Every structure is written in structure tokens, then in C-alpha cells.
């Protein structure tokens, strides 16, 4: 019992404590808090992507659609009607999930698979972007600012509260990942990811479970959008950004499909690197993309199970050597 | 109010632009149809890169973009073979997800390199031989599009004859039907795959060079044109050359007419909505065999 506690709960708890103490290490500097919050946004999005992309094997590239819908929903509610974010957040999630259902149901119904699914999902991003650009009551070409802080409406003057909301959210997403992975749904999803036809022939309702995974993922990303809009302080149709979606999927793939801790760790390394590259070699804007691309190619060609698998192996090795020492 | 002459003129210019798009789509269809390999970053790796290479040819050697395919195609053919050897051959038989992931990696790399080398400012070529326009029956036709469309139709005819009249073309058609049987008959399928990949990349690079006569290029353009190429592929379906040309023309006309009638921002919207509806309702395309 004690052993289970120490392995299954203590290690994640220690990790989260370290993450939660990050602002303290940097003396509550707002810039660092903001940077780490952005990293956490990517970590959350990629961990959520793991449900549909990693487990169910559907390469979904619509992350920016869901995040953007969440941003527009909660941002519009706040700027127009002064509705606080703790109401706007789940509503943003619901809108994103509804959109995912509206797009996902026919997509799975008409049996779009593999890269046609990836294409149809990535096409939804420019579609939404143009729609919001043309729909000037809500979007339009001018960015809309959220205005000055109103702590009662969950609009704080500092990035710190959002940072902690994101930490809590990442913990919740990882817990959810863990629960799904070790449940019937998780086994079904892995079966679908391995071979859809074989899974269907064994009596799994493929369409329903794929849709379930997609909606869970979209709901989380919609909620994430509500936090993201607070971090940035504005929303604009350009936030339906195709390269956001590709980054999320890239982190998920580099982290390893179906590996729970892969995506967050890779997000910390890569997005952090991106930020370091931005202020050290600021003029060379494309460098992070080159790094992403090279790492991604390397991972796919030489280590198809992802970097997460490496971490797992290292963890197991360390544990073994520790045990040996004890003996 | 838009006059009828203007609509007809726009539609014809759209048709010409569509022919150029179709040439880009032909490269993609070639690779997908023959190798069953999806180059997700087709808008970046051959297309955007060839636009930048054309730009470089102009800046360094003063080569006119309409002649730059002569120099660009061999380069891209070799680059294609390099990519085939390193990326495509390893992931071709693997799951679709690893193909997509590998080509997205390639796409990110090319996009980043473009931004490093050429910065993110839009680049265009100030002057070419094919400037100005010709008036035919009261309709103004820009020369650059006209010449581009002629080049692309020429390439279509060459590819048609290559596939139908030469021995190598016959072998390529045979491996799309049954790879193992072709191999048993003593055909070196590996070399044919390499050749087709190179040709596919080369064809799209011609389209990129031609586009440079009238368009600008920046690092984000790859994704936009890339999606457009996939729309053409989806509209045309697999295993047709004629279909790719028609699909490109249809898209060009739709794009041009939407810009005039509704709004320029909405042109892509209509194209993508058609794309999604096509995927849902007729996934084998309008002219496709399977």
C-alpha cells in the first residue's frame, strides 16, 4: 500500500510542487510567470491532444479552432455582458465541444480517416478565422481588448492566478489521461488507434468512442481558450492560428503517442527553448520551427514511440539502480 | 454592381490561375497516386521553396522567373530524390500517422529555414518579361497568367504522353495497380518510386516558379497553398490527370468569382467549405477511380 502510494502519487505530486514553485524561483517576476503560463497552455493542450491523437490515433489538427472558440466565447461574454470567466470558461468549453460534435459527427459518419481527417480538421481553422473576420459584430479585423483588471470577475492584474489555474488544470488533465488510459474507454481507444477495422470487428462502437474522445479534447481546449484570452488580454481572429495547432500536435507526437508524461515534459523543453531563442537570437525568427522540424523528423524516423518512451526507460533504469543500491 | 463583362473576364483569369494551381496539384497527385505517400507539407517543401529559389535566381543571376523552371526543376528533382531516400522510403509502408508526422516535420523545417534565410517579409519580383496584358475580345488578360497557364498545360500534355506512351510510364502505371506483380516481372520498382517522387516534386516546383511572375511569397504562404493543392486532389480524385486539370480550373474560377462577387477574404472560405463537403459526400472525387 505504501509502495503504491510512493510510486503512483508521490512522484507526480513532487513534480507538480516543483512546477507550482516556479514563480518563487524567479522572484514572482511577471515576465517569467507569463512565459511559464504560455508553456503550461501548450502542455495542457498537448496533454489533451494525447486523448484523441495519442490514444485514438486520429491526427486532429483543429486545436486552434477549439481554443479560438473558447477565447471568443468567454471574451465576448466578458466584454459585452460583464459575465465573469468562471461562467465563460465552461461555456467556452461547451461551444468548442459543440463545434467538435458538429464537425466530428459527419466526419466519422462518412468514415474520413488518417490524413483526410487531418486535412478536414486543419481546414476548419482558416474557415473559422475568415468567418470571424467577416462577422464584424463579434470579431472583425480589429483586436478586442478585455480592459482593466476586475478581480471579482476573475480578471486579475497579475499573471500569477492564471498560472496557478493552469497548473491545476494540467494536473486535472493528466489525472484524466491516467483515468482514461486505465479504463475500458482507454483500451477501446488504443484498439481503435492500432487498427480501426479490427476494433470494429471485435464489436467496439468505433464512431462513438472516437467522438467521445474528440469531445473531451475539444471541451478541455475550449476551457483553455478562456484562460488564454486572459493571459493575452485580447482576442482577434488571427488567434485561429494554423501553426498553433501544428505545434500542439508536434509536441504530442514528439512526446510519444499515448505516453502521459511525454507531452508536458516536451512542452516545457521545446516551448521554453522557443522563448529562449526569441530573446537571444531574436532576429532569426524561424529558428524554433527548424528545431521543431528536425526533432520531429528525428523522432518519427528513429524513435517512433516518442521521447516520452525515453523518459520512461530512464525512469525505470534509475528505479532499478536505486533498488540495487538498497540491496 | 458587377457587370457581365467583368464577371466573364474574372472567370477567365480565374481559369488561367486555376491551370497553374492544377500543375501544383499534379505533383501532389503524382506522389500520392503512385507511392501512396502523403506529402502533407506539399505547399511548403516544393511549392514555397521553389518560389523562394526563383526569387533567388532573379536576385543573384537576374534570371527571369518564367525561365527559372529550366534551372529549378533539376534541383528540385534531386531534392525530391533526397527526401525520398531519407524520409519517404522509411515511412511509406508505416502507419499513416507517421507519414503525416514526418512530412509535418519537414514542412516546419522548410518554413523555419525560409524565415531564417529570407526573413518573414513578403518578397516579390519587381519585373518580368511577361508584364502587362493582352486584350482579346474586350477582355483584358494578364500576360503572366496566360503564359503560366500555357506552361502548365504543356506540362500536363508532357506528363500524359510520358505515362501513356513510354515504357517507363507504363511501368509506373503498372506499379500503381500491383506493386508485387510488377516486381515479379523484373521491373526495378524502387527506382521507379524514386523517379516518380522526383517528378512529383519537380512538377510542383514549376508551378511555384510560374506563380512567382505575379504573386509574392512569404513563409506563411506554404500552408495556404498546401491546403489548396489538397482541395484539388480531393476534388479530382485519384488516378486521373485530366481530373486534376479540371479540378484546378474549377477552383480557380470559384476563387476568382467569390473575390469579385462577395469579398476577397471569403474566397478561401468558399474553397475550404467545398473541400469539407466534398470529403464528406464524395471522397473519391469527381473523376476518381477509387
Coordinates of C-alpha atoms in Angstrom, one line a residue:
Chain A
X1 CA 0.0 0.0 0.0
X2 CA 2.8 2.4 1.0
X3 CA 4.7 1.4 -2.1
X4 CA 1.8 2.1 -4.4
X5 CA 1.4 5.5 -2.8
X6 CA 5.0 6.3 -3.2
X7 CA 5.1 5.4 -6.9
X8 CA 1.8 6.5 -8.2
X9 CA 1.1 9.6 -6.2
X10 CA 4.3 10.9 -4.6
X11 CA 6.2 11.4 -7.8
X12 CA 3.5 13.3 -9.7
X13 CA 2.8 15.3 -6.5
X14 CA 6.5 16.2 -6.2
X15 CA 6.7 17.2 -9.9
X16 CA 3.6 19.5 -9.5
X17 CA 5.1 21.0 -6.4
X18 CA 8.2 21.9 -8.3
X19 CA 6.1 23.4 -11.1
X20 CA 4.0 25.3 -8.7
X21 CA 7.1 26.8 -7.0
X22 CA 8.5 28.1 -10.3
X23 CA 7.3 31.7 -9.7
X24 CA 9.1 31.7 -6.4
X25 CA 12.4 30.7 -8.0
X26 CA 12.1 33.7 -10.3
X27 CA 11.0 36.1 -7.6
X28 CA 7.4 36.4 -8.8
X29 CA 8.7 38.2 -11.9
X30 CA 5.7 38.8 -14.2
X31 CA 7.6 38.1 -17.4
X32 CA 8.7 34.7 -16.2
X33 CA 5.2 33.9 -14.9
X34 CA 3.8 34.8 -18.2
X35 CA 6.3 32.7 -20.1
X36 CA 5.7 29.7 -17.9
X37 CA 1.9 30.2 -18.2
X38 CA 2.3 30.1 -22.0
X39 CA 4.3 26.9 -21.7
X40 CA 1.6 25.5 -19.5
X41 CA -1.0 26.3 -22.1
X42 CA 0.9 24.2 -24.6
X43 CA 1.5 21.5 -22.1
X44 CA -2.3 21.4 -21.3
X45 CA -3.3 21.4 -25.0
X46 CA -0.8 18.7 -25.9
X47 CA -1.8 16.5 -23.0
X48 CA -5.4 16.9 -24.0
X49 CA -4.5 16.1 -27.6
X50 CA -3.0 12.9 -26.3
X51 CA -6.5 11.6 -25.8
X52 CA -7.6 11.9 -29.4
X53 CA -4.2 11.9 -31.1
X54 CA -2.2 9.6 -29.0
X55 CA -4.8 7.1 -27.8
X56 CA -7.4 7.0 -30.5
X57 CA -4.8 7.6 -33.2
X58 CA -6.8 10.4 -35.0
X59 CA -4.4 13.1 -36.0
X60 CA -6.6 16.1 -35.1
X61 CA -5.2 19.4 -36.3
X62 CA -8.1 21.6 -35.1
X63 CA -6.7 22.7 -31.8
X64 CA -6.7 26.4 -32.7
X65 CA -10.4 26.2 -33.6
X66 CA -11.4 24.9 -30.2
X67 CA -9.1 27.3 -28.3
X68 CA -10.2 30.2 -30.5
X69 CA -13.8 29.4 -30.0
X70 CA -13.3 29.3 -26.2
X71 CA -11.4 32.6 -26.5
X72 CA -14.2 34.3 -28.5
X73 CA -17.0 32.9 -26.3
X74 CA -15.6 33.9 -23.0
X75 CA -14.1 37.1 -24.3
X76 CA -17.3 38.3 -25.9
X77 CA -19.3 37.4 -22.8
X78 CA -16.9 39.4 -20.7
X79 CA -16.6 42.5 -22.8
X80 CA -20.2 42.7 -23.8
X81 CA -22.2 41.5 -20.8
X82 CA -19.6 41.5 -18.0
X83 CA -20.0 37.9 -17.4
X84 CA -17.1 36.5 -15.3
X85 CA -14.7 33.9 -16.6
X86 CA -15.7 31.2 -14.3
X87 CA -19.0 31.2 -16.2
X88 CA -17.4 31.9 -19.5
X89 CA -14.9 29.2 -19.2
X90 CA -17.3 26.2 -19.2
X91 CA -19.4 27.9 -21.8
X92 CA -16.4 28.3 -24.0
X93 CA -15.7 24.6 -23.5
X94 CA -19.3 23.8 -24.4
X95 CA -19.1 25.9 -27.6
X96 CA -15.9 24.2 -28.6
X97 CA -17.3 20.7 -27.8
X98 CA -20.5 21.6 -29.8
X99 CA -18.3 22.6 -32.7
X100 CA -16.3 19.4 -32.4
X101 CA -19.6 17.4 -32.4
X102 CA -20.9 19.3 -35.5
X103 CA -17.7 18.7 -37.4
X104 CA -16.8 15.3 -35.9
X105 CA -20.1 13.5 -36.3
X106 CA -20.3 13.8 -40.1
X107 CA -16.5 13.3 -40.4
X108 CA -16.7 10.0 -38.6
X109 CA -20.0 9.1 -40.1
X110 CA -18.6 9.4 -43.6
X111 CA -15.5 7.4 -42.5
X112 CA -12.9 10.0 -43.1
X113 CA -9.7 8.6 -41.9
X114 CA -6.0 9.2 -41.5
X115 CA -4.8 12.2 -43.4
X116 CA -8.2 13.1 -44.9
X117 CA -9.3 13.6 -41.3
X118 CA -6.2 15.6 -40.5
X119 CA -6.9 17.8 -43.6
X120 CA -10.5 18.4 -42.8
X121 CA -9.7 19.3 -39.3
X122 CA -7.0 21.7 -40.2
X123 CA -9.3 23.3 -42.8
X124 CA -11.7 24.2 -40.0
X125 CA -9.1 26.7 -38.7
X126 CA -8.9 29.0 -41.7
X127 CA -12.7 28.7 -42.1
X128 CA -13.3 29.9 -38.6
X129 CA -10.7 32.6 -38.9
X130 CA -12.4 34.0 -42.1
X131 CA -15.8 33.7 -40.6
X132 CA -14.8 35.7 -37.5
X133 CA -13.1 38.3 -39.7
X134 CA -16.2 38.8 -41.8
X135 CA -18.6 38.7 -38.8
X136 CA -17.8 42.1 -37.5
X137 CA -20.2 42.2 -34.6
X138 CA -18.1 39.7 -32.7
X139 CA -14.8 39.5 -34.5
X140 CA -13.7 41.8 -37.2
X141 CA -10.2 42.9 -38.2
X142 CA -9.6 45.0 -35.0
X143 CA -8.5 43.2 -31.9
X144 CA -10.7 43.5 -28.9
X145 CA -9.1 44.2 -25.5
X146 CA -10.5 42.9 -22.2
X147 CA -9.8 46.1 -20.4
X148 CA -8.6 46.8 -16.9
X149 CA -8.5 44.3 -14.1
X150 CA -11.6 43.4 -12.2
X151 CA -10.6 40.7 -9.7
X152 CA -14.3 39.9 -8.8
X153 CA -14.9 38.9 -12.4
X154 CA -11.8 36.8 -12.4
X155 CA -9.8 39.4 -14.4
X156 CA -6.7 39.8 -12.3
X157 CA -4.0 42.4 -12.7
X158 CA -1.2 39.8 -12.4
X159 CA -0.4 36.6 -14.3
X160 CA 0.1 34.6 -11.1
X161 CA -3.5 33.5 -10.5
X162 CA -3.8 32.3 -14.1
X163 CA -0.5 30.4 -13.7
X164 CA -2.0 28.5 -10.8
X165 CA -5.2 27.9 -12.6
X166 CA -3.2 26.4 -15.4
X167 CA -1.1 24.2 -13.0
X168 CA -4.4 22.9 -11.5
X169 CA -5.7 22.3 -15.0
X170 CA -2.6 20.5 -16.1
X171 CA -2.9 18.3 -13.0
X172 CA -6.6 17.6 -13.8
X173 CA -5.8 16.8 -17.5
X174 CA -3.0 14.4 -16.5
X175 CA -5.3 12.7 -14.0
X176 CA -8.0 12.5 -16.7
X177 CA -5.4 11.0 -19.1
X178 CA -4.4 8.5 -16.5
X179 CA -8.0 7.5 -15.7
X180 CA -8.9 7.2 -19.4
X181 CA -5.8 5.1 -20.1
X182 CA -6.7 2.6 -17.4
X183 CA -10.4 2.3 -18.2
X184 CA -12.5 0.4 -20.7
X185 CA -12.7 3.5 -22.8
X186 CA -8.9 3.8 -22.9
X187 CA -8.5 0.2 -24.0
X188 CA -11.1 0.8 -26.7
X189 CA -9.3 3.9 -27.9
X190 CA -5.9 2.2 -28.0
X191 CA -7.6 -0.6 -30.0
X192 CA -9.1 1.9 -32.4
X193 CA -5.7 3.7 -32.7
X194 CA -4.0 0.4 -33.6
X195 CA -6.4 -0.9 -36.2
X196 CA -9.9 0.6 -36.7
X197 CA -11.3 -2.3 -38.7
X198 CA -10.1 -4.9 -36.3
X199 CA -11.5 -2.9 -33.4
X200 CA -14.9 -2.6 -35.2
X201 CA -14.9 -6.3 -35.9
X202 CA -14.5 -7.0 -32.2
X203 CA -17.7 -5.1 -31.5
X204 CA -16.3 -1.7 -30.5
X205 CA -18.6 1.1 -31.5
X206 CA -15.7 2.9 -33.2
X207 CA -17.6 6.0 -34.2
X208 CA -19.0 6.6 -30.7
X209 CA -15.7 6.2 -28.9
X210 CA -13.8 8.4 -31.3
X211 CA -16.5 11.1 -30.9
X212 CA -16.2 10.8 -27.1
X213 CA -12.5 11.3 -27.2
X214 CA -12.9 14.2 -29.6
X215 CA -15.5 16.0 -27.5
X216 CA -13.5 15.5 -24.3
X217 CA -10.5 17.0 -26.0
X218 CA -12.4 19.9 -27.5
X219 CA -14.1 20.8 -24.2
X220 CA -10.7 21.0 -22.4
X221 CA -9.3 23.1 -25.2
X222 CA -12.3 25.5 -25.1
X223 CA -11.8 26.0 -21.4
X224 CA -8.1 26.5 -22.0
X225 CA -9.1 29.2 -24.5
X226 CA -10.8 31.2 -21.8
X227 CA -7.6 31.3 -19.8
X228 CA -5.5 32.0 -22.8
X229 CA -7.6 35.1 -23.6
X230 CA -7.0 36.4 -20.1
X231 CA -3.3 35.8 -20.4
X232 CA -3.0 37.7 -23.7
X233 CA -5.6 40.3 -22.7
X234 CA -7.1 40.5 -26.2
X235 CA -8.8 38.3 -28.8
X236 CA -8.6 38.5 -32.6
X237 CA -9.5 36.2 -35.5
X238 CA -5.7 35.7 -36.0
X239 CA -5.8 33.5 -32.9
X240 CA -7.2 30.8 -35.2
X241 CA -3.7 30.1 -36.0
X242 CA -2.8 27.0 -38.0
X243 CA 0.7 26.9 -36.6
X244 CA -0.7 26.8 -33.0
X245 CA -2.5 23.5 -34.0
X246 CA 0.6 22.1 -35.6
X247 CA 2.7 23.0 -32.6
X248 CA 0.3 21.2 -30.3
X249 CA 0.2 18.1 -32.5
X250 CA 4.0 18.2 -32.9
X251 CA 4.6 18.3 -29.1
X252 CA 2.1 15.5 -28.7
X253 CA 3.9 13.4 -31.3
X254 CA 7.4 14.2 -30.1
X255 CA 6.2 13.4 -26.6
X256 CA 5.1 10.0 -27.7
X257 CA 1.6 8.7 -28.6
X258 CA -0.3 7.6 -25.6
X259 CA 2.5 8.4 -23.1
X260 CA 1.0 10.6 -20.4
X261 CA 4.1 12.5 -19.2
X262 CA 5.7 12.8 -22.6
X263 CA 3.8 15.8 -23.9
X264 CA 4.1 18.1 -20.8
X265 CA 7.8 17.5 -20.5
X266 CA 8.4 18.1 -24.2
X267 CA 6.3 21.2 -24.0
X268 CA 8.4 22.6 -21.2
X269 CA 11.6 21.9 -23.1
X270 CA 10.5 23.0 -26.6
X271 CA 8.3 26.0 -25.8
X272 CA 10.9 27.1 -23.3
X273 CA 13.6 26.8 -25.9
X274 CA 11.4 28.8 -28.3
X275 CA 11.2 31.6 -25.8
X276 CA 15.0 31.5 -25.0
X277 CA 15.7 31.5 -28.8
X278 CA 13.4 34.5 -29.1
X279 CA 15.3 36.8 -26.8
X280 CA 18.8 35.5 -27.5
X281 CA 18.7 35.3 -31.3
X282 CA 15.6 37.5 -31.8
X283 CA 16.4 38.4 -35.4
X284 CA 16.4 34.8 -36.6
X285 CA 12.6 34.3 -36.2
X286 CA 12.3 30.9 -37.9
X287 CA 14.9 29.1 -35.8
X288 CA 12.4 27.4 -33.4
X289 CA 10.5 26.0 -36.3
X290 CA 13.6 24.5 -37.7
X291 CA 14.4 22.9 -34.4
X292 CA 10.8 21.6 -34.1
X293 CA 11.0 20.2 -37.6
X294 CA 14.4 18.5 -37.1
X295 CA 13.4 17.0 -33.8
X296 CA 10.1 15.8 -35.2
X297 CA 11.7 14.2 -38.2
X298 CA 14.3 12.6 -36.0
X299 CA 11.6 11.2 -33.6
X300 CA 9.5 9.8 -36.4
X301 CA 12.3 8.2 -38.3
X302 CA 14.5 6.9 -35.5
X303 CA 12.3 6.7 -32.4
X304 CA 8.7 6.2 -33.4
X305 CA 7.5 5.7 -29.9
X306 CA 8.4 9.3 -29.0
X307 CA 10.7 11.0 -26.5
X308 CA 8.3 10.0 -23.7
X309 CA 9.4 6.5 -24.1
X310 CA 12.9 7.6 -23.4
X311 CA 11.9 9.2 -20.2
X312 CA 10.0 6.1 -19.2
X313 CA 13.1 3.9 -19.8
X314 CA 15.3 6.3 -17.9
X315 CA 12.9 6.3 -15.0
X316 CA 12.8 2.6 -14.9
X317 CA 16.6 2.4 -15.0
X318 CA 17.0 4.9 -12.2
X319 CA 14.5 3.0 -10.1
X320 CA 16.3 -0.3 -10.7
X321 CA 19.7 1.1 -9.8
X322 CA 18.3 2.6 -6.7
X323 CA 16.8 -0.8 -5.7
X324 CA 20.1 -2.4 -6.3
X325 CA 21.8 0.0 -4.0
X326 CA 19.4 -0.7 -1.3
X327 CA 20.1 -4.4 -1.5
Chain B
X1 CA -23.0 46.3 -59.4
X2 CA -20.8 43.9 -61.2
X3 CA -21.1 43.9 -64.9
X4 CA -21.4 40.7 -67.0
X5 CA -18.1 41.5 -68.9
X6 CA -16.3 41.9 -65.7
X7 CA -17.6 38.6 -64.4
X8 CA -16.6 36.8 -67.6
X9 CA -13.2 38.4 -67.5
X10 CA -12.7 37.4 -63.9
X11 CA -13.8 33.9 -64.6
X12 CA -11.3 33.6 -67.5
X13 CA -8.4 34.9 -65.4
X14 CA -9.5 32.5 -62.6
X15 CA -9.4 29.7 -65.2
X16 CA -5.8 30.6 -66.1
X17 CA -4.8 30.8 -62.4
X18 CA -6.6 27.5 -61.9
X19 CA -4.4 25.8 -64.5
X20 CA -1.3 26.9 -62.6
X21 CA -2.8 25.6 -59.3
X22 CA -3.6 22.3 -61.2
X23 CA 0.1 21.9 -62.1
X24 CA 0.9 22.2 -58.4
X25 CA -1.8 19.7 -57.6
X26 CA -0.5 17.3 -60.3
X27 CA 2.8 17.0 -58.4
X28 CA 0.9 16.1 -55.2
X29 CA -1.4 13.7 -57.1
X30 CA 1.6 12.0 -58.7
X31 CA 3.2 11.3 -55.4
X32 CA 0.0 10.2 -53.7
X33 CA -1.3 8.2 -56.5
X34 CA 1.9 6.3 -57.3
X35 CA 3.6 6.0 -53.9
X36 CA 0.6 6.1 -51.7
X37 CA 2.6 8.6 -49.7
X38 CA 1.0 11.8 -48.4
X39 CA 3.3 14.8 -48.5
X40 CA 1.4 16.9 -46.0
X41 CA 3.8 19.9 -46.5
X42 CA 3.5 19.9 -50.2
X43 CA 2.7 23.6 -50.2
X44 CA 6.0 24.3 -48.3
X45 CA 8.6 21.8 -49.5
X46 CA 8.3 22.1 -53.2
X47 CA 6.0 25.0 -53.8
X48 CA 7.1 27.7 -51.4
X49 CA 10.7 26.7 -51.6
X50 CA 10.6 26.9 -55.4
X51 CA 9.1 30.3 -55.2
X52 CA 12.0 31.4 -53.0
X53 CA 14.5 29.7 -55.2
X54 CA 13.0 31.5 -58.2
X55 CA 13.3 34.8 -56.3
X56 CA 17.0 34.0 -55.6
X57 CA 17.7 33.2 -59.2
X58 CA 16.3 36.6 -60.1
X59 CA 18.2 38.4 -57.4
X60 CA 21.6 36.7 -57.9
X61 CA 21.7 35.8 -61.6
X62 CA 18.9 38.1 -63.0
X63 CA 17.1 35.1 -64.3
X64 CA 13.5 35.8 -65.4
X65 CA 11.0 33.8 -63.3
X66 CA 9.4 32.4 -66.5
X67 CA 12.7 30.7 -67.4
X68 CA 13.7 29.7 -63.9
X69 CA 12.0 26.2 -64.1
X70 CA 14.8 25.2 -66.5
X71 CA 17.2 25.6 -63.6
X72 CA 14.9 24.9 -60.8
X73 CA 13.4 21.6 -61.9
X74 CA 16.7 19.6 -61.9
X75 CA 17.5 21.0 -58.4
X76 CA 14.0 20.0 -57.1
X77 CA 14.2 16.6 -58.8
X78 CA 17.4 15.9 -56.9
X79 CA 16.0 17.3 -53.7
X80 CA 12.9 15.1 -54.2
X81 CA 15.2 12.1 -54.5
X82 CA 17.0 13.1 -51.4
X83 CA 13.7 13.4 -49.5
X84 CA 12.6 10.1 -50.9
X85 CA 15.7 8.4 -49.7
X86 CA 15.7 9.9 -46.2
X87 CA 12.0 10.4 -45.3
X88 CA 9.5 8.8 -47.7
X89 CA 11.1 5.4 -48.1
X90 CA 11.2 4.9 -44.3
X91 CA 7.7 5.9 -43.6
X92 CA 5.9 4.8 -46.8
X93 CA 4.9 1.4 -45.5
X94 CA 4.3 2.6 -42.0
X95 CA 1.1 3.9 -40.5
X96 CA -0.5 7.0 -41.9
X97 CA 0.2 8.9 -38.7
X98 CA 3.9 8.6 -39.1
X99 CA 3.8 9.7 -42.7
X100 CA 1.9 12.8 -41.7
X101 CA 4.1 13.5 -38.7
X102 CA 7.3 13.1 -40.8
X103 CA 6.0 15.4 -43.5
X104 CA 4.8 17.9 -41.0
X105 CA 8.3 17.9 -39.5
X106 CA 9.7 18.5 -43.0
X107 CA 7.2 21.3 -43.5
X108 CA 8.1 23.0 -40.2
X109 CA 11.8 22.7 -41.1
X110 CA 11.4 24.3 -44.5
X111 CA 9.1 27.0 -43.2
X112 CA 11.6 27.9 -40.5
X113 CA 14.6 27.8 -42.9
X114 CA 12.7 30.1 -45.2
X115 CA 12.1 32.5 -42.4
X116 CA 15.8 32.3 -41.3
X117 CA 17.2 32.8 -44.8
X118 CA 14.7 35.1 -46.4
X119 CA 13.1 36.7 -43.3
X120 CA 9.3 37.0 -42.9
X121 CA 8.9 40.0 -45.2
X122 CA 6.9 39.3 -48.3
X123 CA 9.2 39.0 -51.4
X124 CA 8.2 39.5 -55.0
X125 CA 10.0 40.0 -58.3
X126 CA 9.8 43.6 -59.5
X127 CA 9.7 43.0 -63.2
X128 CA 9.4 40.1 -65.7
X129 CA 9.2 39.8 -69.4
X130 CA 5.6 38.8 -69.2
X131 CA 4.3 42.1 -67.8
X132 CA 1.2 43.9 -68.9
X133 CA -1.8 42.4 -70.5
X134 CA -3.3 41.5 -73.8
X135 CA -6.8 42.4 -74.9
X136 CA -8.8 39.7 -76.6
X137 CA -12.4 40.5 -77.5
X138 CA -12.7 43.2 -74.9
X139 CA -11.4 41.1 -72.1
X140 CA -8.0 42.1 -70.5
X141 CA -5.8 39.0 -69.9
X142 CA -2.7 39.5 -67.8
X143 CA 0.2 38.0 -69.8
X144 CA 1.8 36.4 -66.7
X145 CA -1.2 34.2 -66.1
X146 CA -1.6 33.4 -69.7
X147 CA 2.0 32.3 -70.1
X148 CA 1.8 30.4 -66.8
X149 CA -1.4 28.6 -67.9
X150 CA 0.3 27.7 -71.2
X151 CA 3.3 26.3 -69.4
X152 CA 1.2 24.3 -67.1
X153 CA -1.0 22.8 -69.9
X154 CA 2.2 22.0 -71.7
X155 CA 3.4 20.1 -68.6
X156 CA 0.1 18.3 -68.4
X157 CA 0.5 17.1 -72.0
X158 CA 4.0 16.0 -71.5
X159 CA 3.1 14.0 -68.4
X160 CA 0.1 12.5 -70.2
X161 CA 2.4 11.3 -73.0
X162 CA 5.0 10.2 -70.6
X163 CA 2.6 8.0 -68.7
X164 CA 0.8 6.6 -71.7
X165 CA 3.4 6.3 -74.5
X166 CA 6.7 5.5 -72.9
X167 CA 7.9 2.2 -71.3
X168 CA 8.8 3.9 -68.0
X169 CA 5.3 5.4 -67.9
X170 CA 3.8 2.0 -68.5
X171 CA 5.8 0.6 -65.6
X172 CA 4.7 3.4 -63.3
X173 CA 1.1 2.8 -64.2
X174 CA 1.7 -0.9 -63.5
X175 CA 3.1 -0.4 -60.0
X176 CA 0.1 1.7 -59.1
X177 CA -2.1 -1.3 -59.9
X178 CA 0.0 -4.0 -58.3
X179 CA 3.5 -3.5 -57.0
X180 CA 4.4 -7.1 -56.3
X181 CA 3.3 -8.4 -59.6
X182 CA 5.3 -5.7 -61.4
X183 CA 8.3 -6.6 -59.3
X184 CA 8.0 -10.2 -60.3
X185 CA 8.1 -9.2 -63.9
X186 CA 11.5 -7.8 -63.4
X187 CA 10.9 -4.1 -63.0
X188 CA 13.0 -2.2 -60.6
X189 CA 10.2 -0.7 -58.6
X190 CA 12.5 1.0 -56.1
X191 CA 14.0 3.2 -58.9
X192 CA 10.6 3.9 -60.3
X193 CA 9.4 5.1 -56.9
X194 CA 12.4 7.4 -56.7
X195 CA 11.8 8.7 -60.2
X196 CA 8.1 9.4 -59.5
X197 CA 8.8 11.2 -56.3
X198 CA 11.4 13.3 -58.0
X199 CA 8.9 14.1 -60.9
X200 CA 6.2 14.9 -58.5
X201 CA 8.4 17.4 -56.6
X202 CA 9.7 18.8 -59.9
X203 CA 6.2 19.4 -61.3
X204 CA 5.1 21.4 -58.3
X205 CA 8.3 23.4 -58.4
X206 CA 7.4 24.5 -62.0
X207 CA 4.1 25.8 -60.6
X208 CA 5.9 27.7 -57.9
X209 CA 8.3 29.3 -60.3
X210 CA 5.4 30.4 -62.6
X211 CA 3.4 31.7 -59.7
X212 CA 6.3 34.0 -58.9
X213 CA 5.6 36.0 -62.0
X214 CA 2.5 37.5 -60.5
X215 CA 2.5 36.6 -56.8
X216 CA 4.5 37.4 -53.7
X217 CA 6.0 34.9 -51.3
X218 CA 6.3 34.8 -47.5
X219 CA 6.8 31.9 -45.1
X220 CA 3.2 31.5 -44.2
X221 CA 2.1 31.1 -47.9
X222 CA 3.0 27.4 -47.9
X223 CA 0.2 26.3 -45.7
X224 CA -2.4 28.2 -47.6
X225 CA -1.4 26.9 -51.0
X226 CA -0.7 23.5 -49.5
X227 CA -4.4 23.2 -48.4
X228 CA -5.4 24.4 -51.8
X229 CA -3.4 21.7 -53.5
X230 CA -5.1 19.1 -51.3
X231 CA -8.5 20.6 -52.3
X232 CA -7.6 20.0 -55.9
X233 CA -6.5 16.4 -55.2
X234 CA -9.7 15.8 -53.3
X235 CA -11.9 17.3 -56.0
X236 CA -10.2 15.4 -58.7
X237 CA -9.9 12.0 -57.1
X238 CA -7.1 9.5 -57.6
X239 CA -5.8 8.1 -60.8
X240 CA -6.7 10.8 -63.3
X241 CA -4.6 13.5 -64.9
X242 CA -7.5 15.1 -66.7
X243 CA -9.4 15.4 -63.5
X244 CA -6.6 17.3 -61.8
X245 CA -6.6 19.9 -64.5
X246 CA -10.4 20.3 -64.4
X247 CA -10.4 20.5 -60.6
X248 CA -7.7 23.2 -60.6
X249 CA -9.7 25.2 -63.2
X250 CA -12.9 24.9 -61.2
X251 CA -11.2 26.1 -58.0
X252 CA -9.5 29.0 -59.8
X253 CA -12.9 30.1 -61.2
X254 CA -14.6 29.7 -57.8
X255 CA -11.9 31.7 -56.0
X256 CA -11.9 34.5 -58.6
X257 CA -15.7 34.8 -58.7
X258 CA -16.0 34.8 -54.9
X259 CA -13.5 37.6 -54.7
X260 CA -15.5 39.8 -57.1
X261 CA -19.0 39.0 -56.1
X262 CA -18.7 38.7 -52.3
X263 CA -15.4 39.6 -50.6
X264 CA -11.7 38.8 -51.2
X265 CA -11.4 37.5 -47.6
X266 CA -14.1 35.0 -48.3
X267 CA -12.5 33.3 -51.3
X268 CA -10.6 30.8 -49.2
X269 CA -13.7 30.3 -47.1
X270 CA -15.8 29.0 -50.0
X271 CA -12.9 26.9 -51.2
X272 CA -12.5 25.2 -47.9
X273 CA -16.2 24.7 -47.4
X274 CA -16.4 23.0 -50.8
X275 CA -13.4 20.9 -49.7
X276 CA -15.1 19.7 -46.5
X277 CA -18.4 19.0 -48.2
X278 CA -16.5 17.0 -50.9
X279 CA -14.7 15.0 -48.3
X280 CA -18.0 14.1 -46.6
X281 CA -20.1 13.5 -49.6
X282 CA -17.9 12.2 -52.4
X283 CA -14.5 11.2 -51.0
X284 CA -13.4 9.5 -54.3
X285 CA -13.5 12.8 -56.1
X286 CA -15.4 13.9 -59.2
X287 CA -13.2 11.9 -61.7
X288 CA -11.6 9.4 -59.3
X289 CA -11.3 5.7 -59.9
X290 CA -11.3 4.8 -56.2

